[in-house]
Tab-separated table of C-alpha atoms in Angstrom:
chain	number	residue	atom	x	y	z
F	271	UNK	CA	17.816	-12.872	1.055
F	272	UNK	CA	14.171	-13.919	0.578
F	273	UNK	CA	12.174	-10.577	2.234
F	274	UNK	CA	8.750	-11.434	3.097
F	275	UNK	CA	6.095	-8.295	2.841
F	276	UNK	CA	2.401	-8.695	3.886
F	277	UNK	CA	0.900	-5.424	2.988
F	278	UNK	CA	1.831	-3.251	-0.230
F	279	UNK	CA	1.019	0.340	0.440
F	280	UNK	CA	3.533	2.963	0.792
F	281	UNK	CA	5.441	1.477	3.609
F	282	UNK	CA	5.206	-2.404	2.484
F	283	UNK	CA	5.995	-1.010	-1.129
F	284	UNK	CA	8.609	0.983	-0.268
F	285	UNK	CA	10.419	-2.029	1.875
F	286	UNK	CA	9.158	-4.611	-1.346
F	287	UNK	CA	11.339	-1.629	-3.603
F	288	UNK	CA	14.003	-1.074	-1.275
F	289	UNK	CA	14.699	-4.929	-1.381
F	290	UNK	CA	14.241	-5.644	-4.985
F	291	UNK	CA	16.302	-2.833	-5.769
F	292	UNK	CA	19.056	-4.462	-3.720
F	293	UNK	CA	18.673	-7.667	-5.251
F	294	UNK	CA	17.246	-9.407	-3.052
F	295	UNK	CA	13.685	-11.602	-3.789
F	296	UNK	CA	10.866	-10.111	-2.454
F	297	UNK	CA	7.417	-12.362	-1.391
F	298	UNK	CA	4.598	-10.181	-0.861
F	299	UNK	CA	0.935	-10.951	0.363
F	300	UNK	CA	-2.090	-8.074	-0.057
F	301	UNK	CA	-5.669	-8.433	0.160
F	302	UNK	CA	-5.568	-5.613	-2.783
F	303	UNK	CA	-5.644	-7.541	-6.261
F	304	UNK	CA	-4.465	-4.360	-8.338
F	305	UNK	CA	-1.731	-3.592	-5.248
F	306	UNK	CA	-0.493	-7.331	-6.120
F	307	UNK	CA	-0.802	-6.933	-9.995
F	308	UNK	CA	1.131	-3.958	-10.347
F	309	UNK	CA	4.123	-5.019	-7.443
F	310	UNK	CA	4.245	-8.148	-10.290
F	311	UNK	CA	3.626	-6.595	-13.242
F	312	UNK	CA	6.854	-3.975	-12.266
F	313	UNK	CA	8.749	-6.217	-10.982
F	314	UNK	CA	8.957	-6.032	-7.361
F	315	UNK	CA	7.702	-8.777	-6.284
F	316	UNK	CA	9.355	-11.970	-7.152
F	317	UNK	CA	5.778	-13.929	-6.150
F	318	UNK	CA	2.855	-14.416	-3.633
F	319	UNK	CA	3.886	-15.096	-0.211
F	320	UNK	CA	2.403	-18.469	0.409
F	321	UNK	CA	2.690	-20.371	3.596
F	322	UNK	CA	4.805	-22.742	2.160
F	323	UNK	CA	7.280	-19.660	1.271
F	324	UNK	CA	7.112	-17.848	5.082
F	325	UNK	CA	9.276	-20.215	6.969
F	326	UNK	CA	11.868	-19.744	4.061
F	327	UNK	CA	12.150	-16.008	4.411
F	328	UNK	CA	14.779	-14.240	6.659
F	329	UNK	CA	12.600	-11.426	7.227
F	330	UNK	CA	9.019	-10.555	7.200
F	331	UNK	CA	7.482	-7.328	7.578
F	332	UNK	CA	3.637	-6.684	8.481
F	333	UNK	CA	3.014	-3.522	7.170
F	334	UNK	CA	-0.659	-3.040	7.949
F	335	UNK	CA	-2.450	-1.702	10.388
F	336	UNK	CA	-2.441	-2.780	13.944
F	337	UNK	CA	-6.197	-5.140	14.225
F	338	UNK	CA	-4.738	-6.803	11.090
F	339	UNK	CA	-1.237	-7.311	11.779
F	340	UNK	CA	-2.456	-8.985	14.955
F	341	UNK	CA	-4.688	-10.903	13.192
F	342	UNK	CA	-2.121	-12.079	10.512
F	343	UNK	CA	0.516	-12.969	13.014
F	344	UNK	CA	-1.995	-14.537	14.912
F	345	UNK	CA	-2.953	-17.061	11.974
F	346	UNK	CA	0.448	-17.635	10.776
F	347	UNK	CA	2.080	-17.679	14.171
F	348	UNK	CA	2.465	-21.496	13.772
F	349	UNK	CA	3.932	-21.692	10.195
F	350	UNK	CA	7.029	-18.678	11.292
F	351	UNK	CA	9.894	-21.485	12.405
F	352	UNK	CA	13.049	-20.409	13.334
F	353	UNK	CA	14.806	-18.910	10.652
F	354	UNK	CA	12.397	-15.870	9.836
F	355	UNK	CA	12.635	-12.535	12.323
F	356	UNK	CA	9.054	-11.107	12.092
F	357	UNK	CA	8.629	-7.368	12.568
F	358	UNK	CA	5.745	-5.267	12.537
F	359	UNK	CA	5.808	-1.369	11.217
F	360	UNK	CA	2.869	-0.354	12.383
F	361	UNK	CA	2.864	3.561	14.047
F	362	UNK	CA	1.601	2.649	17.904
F	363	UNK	CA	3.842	-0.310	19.555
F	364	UNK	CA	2.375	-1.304	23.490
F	365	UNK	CA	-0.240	-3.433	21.632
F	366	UNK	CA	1.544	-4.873	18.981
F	367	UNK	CA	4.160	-5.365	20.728
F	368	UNK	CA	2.593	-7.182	23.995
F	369	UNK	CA	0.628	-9.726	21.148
F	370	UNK	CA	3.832	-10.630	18.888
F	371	UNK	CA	6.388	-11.121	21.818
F	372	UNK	CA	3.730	-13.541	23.573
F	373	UNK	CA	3.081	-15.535	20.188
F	374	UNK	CA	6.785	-15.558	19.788
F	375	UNK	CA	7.273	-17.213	23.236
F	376	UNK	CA	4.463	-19.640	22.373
F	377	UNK	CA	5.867	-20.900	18.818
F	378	UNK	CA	9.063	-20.092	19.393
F	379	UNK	CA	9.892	-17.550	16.327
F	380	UNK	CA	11.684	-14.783	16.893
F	381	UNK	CA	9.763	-11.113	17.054
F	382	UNK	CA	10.424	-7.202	17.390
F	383	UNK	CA	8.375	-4.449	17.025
F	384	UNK	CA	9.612	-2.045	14.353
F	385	UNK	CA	8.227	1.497	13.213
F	386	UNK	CA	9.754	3.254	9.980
F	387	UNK	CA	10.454	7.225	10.801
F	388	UNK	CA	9.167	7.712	7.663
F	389	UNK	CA	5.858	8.491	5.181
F	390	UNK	CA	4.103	10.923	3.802
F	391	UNK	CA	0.440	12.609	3.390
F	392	UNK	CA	-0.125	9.841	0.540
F	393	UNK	CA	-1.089	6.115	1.011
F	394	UNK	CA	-1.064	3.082	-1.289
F	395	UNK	CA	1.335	1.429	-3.603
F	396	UNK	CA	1.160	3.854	-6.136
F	397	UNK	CA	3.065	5.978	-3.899
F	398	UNK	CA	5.640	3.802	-2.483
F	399	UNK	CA	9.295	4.365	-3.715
F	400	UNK	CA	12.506	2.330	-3.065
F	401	UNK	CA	14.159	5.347	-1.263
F	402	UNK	CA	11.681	6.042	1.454
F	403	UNK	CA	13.425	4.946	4.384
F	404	UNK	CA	16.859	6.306	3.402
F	405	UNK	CA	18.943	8.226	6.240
F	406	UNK	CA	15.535	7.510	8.316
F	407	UNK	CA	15.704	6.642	11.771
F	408	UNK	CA	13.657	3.001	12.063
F	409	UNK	CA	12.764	2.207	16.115
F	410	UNK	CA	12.858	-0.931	17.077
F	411	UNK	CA	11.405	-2.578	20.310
F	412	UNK	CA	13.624	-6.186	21.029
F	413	UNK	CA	11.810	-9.225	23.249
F	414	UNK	CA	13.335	-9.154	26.770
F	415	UNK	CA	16.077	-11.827	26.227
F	416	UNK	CA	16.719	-9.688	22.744
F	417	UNK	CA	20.719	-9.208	23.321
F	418	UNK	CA	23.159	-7.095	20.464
F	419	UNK	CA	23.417	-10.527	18.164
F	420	UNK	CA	19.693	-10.319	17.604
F	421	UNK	CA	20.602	-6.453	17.299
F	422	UNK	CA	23.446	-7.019	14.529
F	423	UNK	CA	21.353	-9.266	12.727
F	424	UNK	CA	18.132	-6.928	12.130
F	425	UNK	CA	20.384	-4.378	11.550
F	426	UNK	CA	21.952	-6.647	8.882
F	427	UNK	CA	18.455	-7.459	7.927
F	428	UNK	CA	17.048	-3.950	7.214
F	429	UNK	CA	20.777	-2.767	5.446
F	430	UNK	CA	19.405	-2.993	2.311
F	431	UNK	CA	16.761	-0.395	2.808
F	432	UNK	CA	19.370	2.220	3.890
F	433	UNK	CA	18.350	3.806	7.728
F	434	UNK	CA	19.956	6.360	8.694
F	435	UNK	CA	20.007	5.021	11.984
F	436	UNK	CA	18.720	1.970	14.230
F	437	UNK	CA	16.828	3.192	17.760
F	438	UNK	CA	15.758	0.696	20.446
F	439	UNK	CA	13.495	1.756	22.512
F	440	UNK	CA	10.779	0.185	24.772
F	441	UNK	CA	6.902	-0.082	23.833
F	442	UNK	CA	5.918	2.382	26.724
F	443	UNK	CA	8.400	5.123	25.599
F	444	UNK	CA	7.962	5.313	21.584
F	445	UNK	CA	4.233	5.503	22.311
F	446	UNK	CA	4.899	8.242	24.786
F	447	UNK	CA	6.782	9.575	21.925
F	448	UNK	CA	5.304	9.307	19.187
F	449	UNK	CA	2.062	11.064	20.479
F	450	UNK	CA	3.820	14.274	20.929
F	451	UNK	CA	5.586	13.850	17.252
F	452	UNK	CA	3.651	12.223	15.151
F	453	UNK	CA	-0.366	11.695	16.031
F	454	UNK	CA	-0.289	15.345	17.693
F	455	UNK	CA	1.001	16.941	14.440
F	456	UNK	CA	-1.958	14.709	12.805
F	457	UNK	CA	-4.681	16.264	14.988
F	458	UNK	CA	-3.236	19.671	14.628
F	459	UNK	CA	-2.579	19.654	10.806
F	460	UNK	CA	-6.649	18.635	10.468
F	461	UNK	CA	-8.202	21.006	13.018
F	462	UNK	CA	-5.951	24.097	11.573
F	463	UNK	CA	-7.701	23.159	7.598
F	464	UNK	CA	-10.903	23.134	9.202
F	465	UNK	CA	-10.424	27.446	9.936
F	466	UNK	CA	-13.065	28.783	7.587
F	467	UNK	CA	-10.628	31.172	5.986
F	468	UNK	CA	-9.092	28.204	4.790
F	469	UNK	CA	-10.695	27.821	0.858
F	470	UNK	CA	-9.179	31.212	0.561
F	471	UNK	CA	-5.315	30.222	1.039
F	472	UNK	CA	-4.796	30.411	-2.345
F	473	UNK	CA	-2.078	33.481	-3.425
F	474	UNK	CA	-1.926	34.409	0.344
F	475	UNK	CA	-0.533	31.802	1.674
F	476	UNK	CA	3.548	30.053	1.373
F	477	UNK	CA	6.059	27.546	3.344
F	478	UNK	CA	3.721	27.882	6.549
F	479	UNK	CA	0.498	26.867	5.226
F	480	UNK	CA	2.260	24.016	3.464
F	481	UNK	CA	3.981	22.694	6.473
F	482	UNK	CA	0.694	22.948	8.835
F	483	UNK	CA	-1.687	21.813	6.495
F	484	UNK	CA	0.379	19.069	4.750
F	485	UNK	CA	-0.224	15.725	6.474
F	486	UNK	CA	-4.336	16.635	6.794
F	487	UNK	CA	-4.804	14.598	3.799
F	488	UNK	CA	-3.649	11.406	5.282
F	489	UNK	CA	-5.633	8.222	5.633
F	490	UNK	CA	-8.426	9.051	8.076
F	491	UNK	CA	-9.121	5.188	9.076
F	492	UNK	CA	-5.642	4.841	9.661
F	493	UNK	CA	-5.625	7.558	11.733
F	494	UNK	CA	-8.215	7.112	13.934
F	495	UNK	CA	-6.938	3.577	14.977
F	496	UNK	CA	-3.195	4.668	15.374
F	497	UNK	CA	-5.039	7.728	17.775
F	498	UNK	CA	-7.499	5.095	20.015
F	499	UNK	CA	-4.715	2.725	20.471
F	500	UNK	CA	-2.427	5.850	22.181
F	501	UNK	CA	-5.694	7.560	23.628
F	502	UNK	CA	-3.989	8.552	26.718
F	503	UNK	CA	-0.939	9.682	25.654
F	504	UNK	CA	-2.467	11.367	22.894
F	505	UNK	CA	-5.146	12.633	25.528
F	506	UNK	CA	-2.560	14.386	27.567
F	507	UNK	CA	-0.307	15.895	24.027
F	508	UNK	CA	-3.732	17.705	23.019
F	509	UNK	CA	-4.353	19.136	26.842
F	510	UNK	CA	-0.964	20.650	27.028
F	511	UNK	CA	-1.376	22.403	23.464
F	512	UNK	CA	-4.590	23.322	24.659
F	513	UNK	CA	-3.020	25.462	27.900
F	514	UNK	CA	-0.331	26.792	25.353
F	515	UNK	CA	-2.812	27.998	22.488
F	516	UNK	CA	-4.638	29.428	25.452
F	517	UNK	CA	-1.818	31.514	26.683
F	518	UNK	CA	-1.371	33.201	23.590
F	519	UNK	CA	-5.233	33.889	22.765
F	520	UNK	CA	-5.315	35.496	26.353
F	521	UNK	CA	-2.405	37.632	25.152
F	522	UNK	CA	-3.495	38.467	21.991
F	523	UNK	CA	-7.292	39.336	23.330
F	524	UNK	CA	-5.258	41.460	25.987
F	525	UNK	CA	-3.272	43.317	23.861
F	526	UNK	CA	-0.355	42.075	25.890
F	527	UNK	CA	2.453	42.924	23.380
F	528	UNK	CA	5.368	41.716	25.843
F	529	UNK	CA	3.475	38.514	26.895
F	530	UNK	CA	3.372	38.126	23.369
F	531	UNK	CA	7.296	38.075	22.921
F	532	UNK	CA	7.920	36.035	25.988
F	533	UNK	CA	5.718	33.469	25.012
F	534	UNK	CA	7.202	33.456	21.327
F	535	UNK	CA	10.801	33.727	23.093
F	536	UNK	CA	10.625	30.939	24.808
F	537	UNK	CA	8.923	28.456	22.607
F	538	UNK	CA	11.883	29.644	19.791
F	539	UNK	CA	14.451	29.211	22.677
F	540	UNK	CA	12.871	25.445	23.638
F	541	UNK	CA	13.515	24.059	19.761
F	542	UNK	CA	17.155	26.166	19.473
F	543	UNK	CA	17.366	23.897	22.502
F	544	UNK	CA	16.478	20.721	21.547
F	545	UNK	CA	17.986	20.762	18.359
């Protein structure tokens, strides 16, 4: 297959890997000259991706962030054709998804929003690996008339990179979503590093500290656009850990011992649940 990537940090470089690794050529485009030079220099990607090359490709991933995926399939909208199935990765979907499906229908390509389950606290190329995605879920939002052939064939598509499962789901819900599991634990992770006991972690602290302070160190600008373009169901995921927090400072400041275990209780009984 020829895989075309426009954007080579860790998620574009880890779907530029994933396919190269496979054996499949890999065209990539990044505004980053030293992203570029090393994705050539290692091997990974076969060569630029040109216009001349995008209505070639089977599939092409825009792995940047929202304003500029917009932007790019905005401006290359026209040169897409038939054959290529365009998907975005970006982390927030009603926006994307509402500007790709209506270029789509305009030009006549074929579109779906798409969003990787995966990542970490780092960003860039230098990060990326060919393994990322591996038993990940990937979500994937289809275009109204999108039936299970267009299914089967991004699922044939994205084989190569090894999910560990395919989800469709609608714009509206995995931005519901994905405030409460993803942007939330964002918001959190910074506030909580923020405690000024926290430059004195070091030999008191273990597995908890790691866990909550982990994904602070993630790209701020990246961040901040993922959290405007959810804004209200982000809004609404910090207001109900705000009442929860709440409960158990009024219980600690009380000296409420057996609030304390109820509220404990049933916040340990609620994940037992949903796992």
């Amino acid at each position: 297959m020829k895989i075309g990537i426009v954007g080579l940090g860790l998620i574009g470089g880890s779907f530029a890997r994933a396919f190269r690794e496979a054996g499949h050529s890999v065209f990539a485009f990044d505004t980053n000259a030293e992203s570029m030079r090393q994705a050539r220099e290692d091997g990974t990607v076969t060569a630029p991706l040109t216009d001349d090359i995008i209505p070639e490709c089977d599939l092409i991933l825009v792995c940047v962030y929202p304003e500029a995926a917009m932007a790019f399939m905005t401006e290359k909208a026209p040169l897409f054709g038939k054959k290529p199935v365009v998907m975005d990765s970006c982390g927030t979907k009603r926006a994307i998804v509402g500007h790709g499906m209506a270029l789509a229908k305009e030009y006549g390509f074929t579109y779906a929003g798409g969003h990787p389950m995966a990542g970490t606290e780092f960003s860039g190329y230098a990060y990326s690996r060919s393994t990322l995605f591996k038993n990940a879920p990937m979500a994937v939002v289809l275009p109204e008339d999108g039936d299970e052939k267009l299914l089967a064939h991004i699922e044939s598509l994205l084989a190569p990179v090894a999910f560990g499962s395919i989800k469709v789901t609608t714009a509206e819900d995995h931005d519901a979503v994905i405030a409460f599991t993803s942007q939330l634990p964002h918001v959190i992770s910074s506030a909580y590093v923020k405690s000024p006991v926290a430059p004195m972690h070091a030999g008191l602290s273990a597995g908890s500290y790691k866990d909550m302070s982990r994904v602070a160190r993630s790209s701020p600008e990246m961040w901040a656009q993922l959290f405007l373009e959810d804004s209200d169901n982000l809004a609404k995921e910090i207001d109900c850990m705000i009442e929860h927090l709440k409960e158990y400072r009024d219980a600690v400041l009380a000296g409420d011992r057996e609030e304390l275990i109820r509220l404990y209780r049933e916040g340990r009984e609620i994940k037992i649940n949903i796992n």
